[in-house]
Amino acid sequence: MPSKPSEEWPPLRIGALDRVFVLTGAGISAESGIATFRDANGLWNQHPVEQVASPAGWRADPELVWRFYSERRAQAAACPPNAAHRALAELERALGERLFLCTQNVDDLHERAGSEQVLHMHGELFRTRCESPSCASEPYEDRAEHSRTVPRCTRCQARLRPHICWFGEVPFEMQRITAALEACTVFVTVGSSGAVYPAAGFVAQLRMARELGHVSRLVYVGPEEPENADYFDECRLGGAVATLPTLFEVG
Ligand code: NAD
């Protein structure tokens, strides 16, 4: 897997028949001011992830979990989207449904930059849902901060929880993701350490699909090589803001 600074690579040509899958991670929002996990040595804003992002943490202390996500809501609301988010919104305008944008991020910076079709595989910070699997209520938009008490479902009175995929839970919409991976001819990951599965395994899946004749270009963008670097054809080393605006050349 060749690695070199992003400015030394030619633009990534996107032809009329190409279908592009872009996977974004915490790194794309770093330059907007939202800390990644990596930067904090596995802590998420000073908290061990199991405490605030796992079903066991929720069972042990739901007030703490809501305080944590309330702080994340306040922080994300104050952070503006950056040029990398905007470049992907522009790519969507150029490619329409030939772009599949899948993010591991729970922030809403892609949407605020103008992207209309975003699959949040790990959920959304600004949505809340009932924790009861038998309740018929749907996740709903919620920008409130629940820092003092755990809110309750108006339909069944069970506790309401953040609409987030915690460690140990199954990410959302894996069927749609699998179909888009099978269809793509260009796969680009931006700012993801390659350590959190199943997303970290997508590139390996596409590598193996080559044996069956499925051809795709596999490109990574970020300041350092990710843990799954060996599966990519190209590692374009650079920050998302410097790299994304000139990455794609749509022919
Ligand atoms: P990660 O924290 O494990 O890794 C971040 C990656 O971003 C690193 O590889 C780093 O080199 C790269 N990076 C740092 N600065 C960058 C920049 N300017 N441009 C491009 N890349 C940059 O993140 P992950 O792989 O996405 O996985 C962590 C999990 O954390 C995800 O499940 C996600 O849900 C959650 N998370 C989300 C947010 C958010 O919503 N913004 C923030 C923190 C964590």
Coordinates of C-alpha atoms and ligand atoms in Angstrom, one line a residue:
M1 CA 0.0 0.0 0.0
P2 CA 1.8 3.1 -1.2
S3 CA 1.7 6.0 1.3
K4 CA 2.7 9.6 0.4
P5 CA 1.6 13.1 1.2
S6 CA -1.8 13.9 -0.3
E7 CA -0.5 16.8 -2.5
E8 CA 1.8 14.3 -4.3
W9 CA -1.2 12.2 -5.6
P10 CA -3.1 13.1 -8.7
P11 CA -6.9 13.8 -8.3
L12 CA -9.0 10.7 -8.0
R13 CA -10.9 10.4 -11.3
I14 CA -14.5 9.5 -11.0
G15 CA -15.9 8.2 -14.3
A16 CA -19.5 8.1 -15.6
L17 CA -19.9 4.5 -14.4
D18 CA -18.2 4.8 -11.1
R19 CA -20.1 4.4 -7.8
V20 CA -18.3 5.9 -4.8
F21 CA -18.6 4.7 -1.2
V22 CA -17.2 7.2 1.3
L23 CA -16.7 6.2 4.9
T24 CA -15.9 9.0 7.3
G25 CA -14.6 8.7 10.9
A26 CA -14.0 11.1 13.7
G27 CA -11.0 12.6 11.9
I28 CA -13.2 14.5 9.4
S29 CA -14.7 16.4 12.3
A30 CA -11.4 17.0 14.1
E31 CA -10.6 20.3 12.4
S32 CA -14.1 21.5 13.3
G33 CA -13.2 21.1 17.0
I34 CA -14.7 17.7 17.9
A35 CA -12.1 15.5 19.6
T36 CA -11.4 12.0 18.1
F37 CA -11.0 8.9 20.3
R38 CA -7.5 8.5 19.1
D39 CA -6.4 11.9 20.4
A40 CA -7.5 11.0 23.9
N41 CA -5.9 7.5 24.2
G42 CA -9.2 5.6 24.1
L43 CA -10.9 8.1 26.5
W44 CA -13.9 10.0 25.1
N45 CA -13.7 13.5 26.6
Q46 CA -12.1 12.1 29.8
H47 CA -14.4 9.2 30.2
P48 CA -13.5 5.5 29.6
V49 CA -15.7 4.5 26.6
E50 CA -17.2 1.5 28.5
Q51 CA -18.6 3.9 31.1
V52 CA -20.5 6.2 28.6
A53 CA -20.8 4.1 25.4
S54 CA -21.8 0.6 26.3
P55 CA -25.0 -1.1 27.4
A56 CA -23.2 -2.0 30.8
G57 CA -22.4 1.7 31.3
W58 CA -26.0 2.6 30.6
R59 CA -27.3 0.0 33.1
A60 CA -24.8 1.1 35.8
D61 CA -25.3 4.9 35.6
P62 CA -27.9 6.3 33.1
E63 CA -27.7 9.8 34.5
L64 CA -23.9 9.9 33.8
V65 CA -24.6 8.6 30.3
W66 CA -27.1 11.4 29.6
R67 CA -24.9 14.0 31.2
F68 CA -22.1 12.9 28.8
Y69 CA -24.3 12.9 25.7
S70 CA -25.8 16.3 26.7
E71 CA -22.3 17.7 26.8
R72 CA -21.6 16.1 23.4
R73 CA -24.8 17.7 22.0
A74 CA -23.8 21.2 23.3
Q75 CA -20.2 20.8 22.0
A76 CA -21.3 19.5 18.5
A77 CA -23.9 22.3 18.2
A78 CA -21.2 24.9 18.7
C79 CA -18.8 23.4 16.1
P80 CA -19.2 24.4 12.4
P81 CA -18.8 22.0 9.5
N82 CA -15.5 22.3 7.7
A83 CA -14.3 22.3 4.0
A84 CA -14.0 18.5 4.0
H85 CA -17.7 18.1 4.9
R86 CA -18.6 20.7 2.3
A87 CA -16.5 18.9 -0.4
L88 CA -18.5 15.7 0.2
A89 CA -21.8 17.7 0.0
E90 CA -20.6 19.0 -3.4
L91 CA -19.7 15.5 -4.5
E92 CA -23.2 14.4 -3.7
R93 CA -24.6 17.2 -5.9
A94 CA -22.3 16.0 -8.7
L95 CA -22.9 12.3 -8.4
G96 CA -26.4 12.0 -6.9
E97 CA -27.2 8.4 -5.9
R98 CA -23.8 7.3 -7.3
L99 CA -22.4 8.5 -4.0
F100 CA -23.0 6.5 -0.8
L101 CA -21.9 8.5 2.3
C102 CA -21.6 6.4 5.4
T103 CA -20.3 7.9 8.6
Q104 CA -19.2 6.5 11.9
N105 CA -19.7 10.0 13.4
V106 CA -22.7 10.8 15.5
D107 CA -22.4 14.5 14.9
D108 CA -24.5 16.3 12.3
L109 CA -21.7 18.2 10.5
H110 CA -22.3 16.4 7.1
E111 CA -25.9 17.5 7.1
R112 CA -25.1 21.0 8.2
A113 CA -22.6 21.2 5.3
G114 CA -25.4 20.3 2.9
S115 CA -25.2 16.5 2.4
E116 CA -28.8 15.1 2.1
Q117 CA -28.2 11.4 2.1
V118 CA -26.0 10.3 5.0
L119 CA -26.1 6.9 6.7
H120 CA -25.1 7.2 10.3
M121 CA -24.0 3.6 11.1
H122 CA -23.3 4.5 14.8
G123 CA -26.4 6.6 15.3
E124 CA -27.1 10.2 15.7
L125 CA -26.3 12.5 18.6
F126 CA -29.4 14.6 18.1
R127 CA -31.8 11.7 18.1
T128 CA -33.4 9.9 21.1
R129 CA -35.3 6.6 21.4
C130 CA -37.1 4.5 23.8
E131 CA -34.9 1.8 25.3
S132 CA -37.7 -0.8 25.3
P133 CA -37.4 -3.1 22.2
S134 CA -41.2 -3.8 22.4
C135 CA -42.2 -0.1 22.3
A136 CA -43.6 1.0 19.0
S137 CA -42.2 4.5 19.2
E138 CA -39.6 5.6 16.7
P139 CA -36.3 7.5 17.3
Y140 CA -37.0 11.2 17.1
E141 CA -35.0 14.4 16.7
D142 CA -34.0 15.8 20.1
R143 CA -31.7 18.7 20.7
A144 CA -32.4 19.0 24.4
E145 CA -29.8 18.5 27.1
H146 CA -30.9 15.9 29.7
S147 CA -28.2 16.6 32.2
R148 CA -30.2 16.2 35.4
T149 CA -32.8 13.5 34.9
V150 CA -33.3 10.5 32.6
P151 CA -36.2 11.3 30.3
R152 CA -39.1 8.8 30.0
C153 CA -41.0 7.5 27.0
T154 CA -44.5 9.1 26.8
R155 CA -45.9 6.0 25.2
C156 CA -44.6 3.2 27.6
Q157 CA -42.8 5.1 30.4
A158 CA -39.6 3.1 29.8
R159 CA -36.4 5.2 29.9
L160 CA -35.3 7.1 26.8
R161 CA -31.8 6.7 25.6
P162 CA -29.5 8.3 23.1
H163 CA -29.9 6.9 19.6
I164 CA -26.3 5.8 19.5
C165 CA -24.8 2.4 18.7
W166 CA -22.7 1.6 21.7
F167 CA -19.8 -0.8 21.9
G168 CA -21.3 -4.3 21.8
E169 CA -24.4 -3.3 19.8
V170 CA -25.0 -3.9 16.1
P171 CA -24.5 -0.8 13.9
F172 CA -27.5 0.5 12.0
E173 CA -28.5 -0.4 8.5
M174 CA -25.9 -3.0 7.8
Q175 CA -27.9 -4.5 4.9
R176 CA -27.9 -1.2 3.0
I177 CA -24.2 -0.8 3.8
T178 CA -23.4 -4.2 2.5
A179 CA -25.3 -3.6 -0.8
A180 CA -23.5 -0.3 -1.3
L181 CA -20.1 -1.9 -0.7
E182 CA -21.0 -4.6 -3.2
A183 CA -21.9 -1.9 -5.8
C184 CA -19.1 0.5 -5.3
T185 CA -16.1 0.9 -7.7
V186 CA -14.3 3.5 -5.6
F187 CA -14.0 3.2 -1.8
V188 CA -12.6 6.1 0.2
T189 CA -12.1 6.2 4.0
V190 CA -11.5 9.6 5.6
G191 CA -10.1 10.0 9.1
S192 CA -10.8 6.6 10.7
S193 CA -8.2 4.7 12.8
G194 CA -9.2 1.4 11.3
A195 CA -9.6 0.0 14.8
V196 CA -13.4 0.0 15.3
Y197 CA -15.3 -2.9 13.7
P198 CA -17.2 -3.7 11.6
A199 CA -16.4 -0.4 9.7
A200 CA -12.6 -1.2 9.9
G201 CA -13.3 -4.4 8.0
F202 CA -15.0 -2.9 4.9
V203 CA -11.8 -2.3 3.1
A204 CA -10.6 -5.9 3.7
Q205 CA -14.0 -7.2 2.4
L206 CA -13.5 -5.2 -0.8
R207 CA -9.9 -6.5 -1.1
M208 CA -11.2 -10.1 -0.9
A209 CA -14.0 -9.4 -3.3
R210 CA -11.3 -8.7 -5.9
E211 CA -10.6 -12.4 -6.0
L212 CA -14.1 -12.8 -7.3
G213 CA -13.6 -10.2 -10.0
H214 CA -15.1 -7.1 -8.2
V215 CA -12.8 -4.2 -9.0
S216 CA -12.7 -1.2 -6.8
R217 CA -10.0 1.4 -5.9
L218 CA -9.4 1.6 -2.2
V219 CA -8.2 5.0 -0.9
Y220 CA -7.4 6.2 2.6
V221 CA -7.2 9.9 3.6
G222 CA -5.8 11.0 6.9
P223 CA -2.7 12.4 8.6
E224 CA -1.3 9.0 9.5
E225 CA -1.7 5.4 8.3
P226 CA -4.6 3.6 9.9
E227 CA -4.3 0.2 11.5
N228 CA -5.9 -1.5 8.4
A229 CA -3.6 0.4 6.0
D230 CA -2.3 -2.8 4.3
Y231 CA -5.7 -3.3 2.6
F232 CA -5.7 0.1 0.8
D233 CA -4.2 0.8 -2.6
E234 CA -3.4 4.4 -1.7
C235 CA -2.8 6.2 1.6
R236 CA -3.1 9.9 1.0
L237 CA -1.4 11.4 4.1
G238 CA -2.9 14.7 5.0
G239 CA -5.6 16.4 7.0
A240 CA -9.2 16.1 5.6
V241 CA -9.6 19.9 5.2
A242 CA -6.4 20.2 3.1
T243 CA -7.1 17.0 1.1
L244 CA -10.9 16.6 0.4
P245 CA -11.6 19.9 -1.6
T246 CA -9.3 18.8 -4.4
L247 CA -9.5 15.0 -4.0
F248 CA -12.2 14.2 -6.6
E249 CA -12.2 14.9 -10.3
V250 CA -15.6 14.1 -11.6
G251 CA -15.4 13.3 -15.4
Ligands
NAD1 P1 -10.7 7.4 16.0 O1 -10.8 8.4 17.0 O2 -10.4 6.0 16.4 O3 -9.6 7.8 14.9 C1 -9.6 9.1 14.4 C2 -8.7 9.1 13.1 O4 -8.8 10.4 12.6 C3 -7.2 8.8 13.4 O5 -6.8 7.7 12.5 C4 -6.5 10.1 13.0 O6 -5.3 9.9 12.4 C5 -7.5 10.7 12.1 N1 -7.4 12.2 12.0 C6 -7.1 13.1 13.0 N2 -7.1 14.3 12.5 C7 -7.5 14.2 11.2 C8 -7.8 15.2 10.2 N3 -7.6 16.5 10.4 N4 -8.2 14.8 9.0 C9 -8.3 13.4 8.8 N5 -8.1 12.5 9.7 C10 -7.7 12.9 10.9 O7 -12.1 7.5 15.1 P2 -12.9 6.4 14.3 O8 -12.1 5.5 13.5 O9 -14.0 7.2 13.6 O10 -13.6 5.5 15.4 C11 -14.0 5.9 16.6 C12 -15.5 5.9 17.0 O11 -15.6 7.1 17.7 C13 -16.5 5.9 16.0 O12 -17.3 4.8 16.3 C14 -17.4 7.2 16.2 O13 -18.7 6.8 16.4 C15 -16.9 7.7 17.6 N6 -16.6 9.1 17.7 C16 -17.4 10.0 16.9 C17 -17.1 11.4 17.0 C18 -17.9 12.3 16.2 O14 -19.1 12.0 15.9 N7 -17.4 13.4 15.7 C19 -16.0 11.8 17.7 C20 -15.3 10.9 18.5 C21 -15.6 9.6 18.4

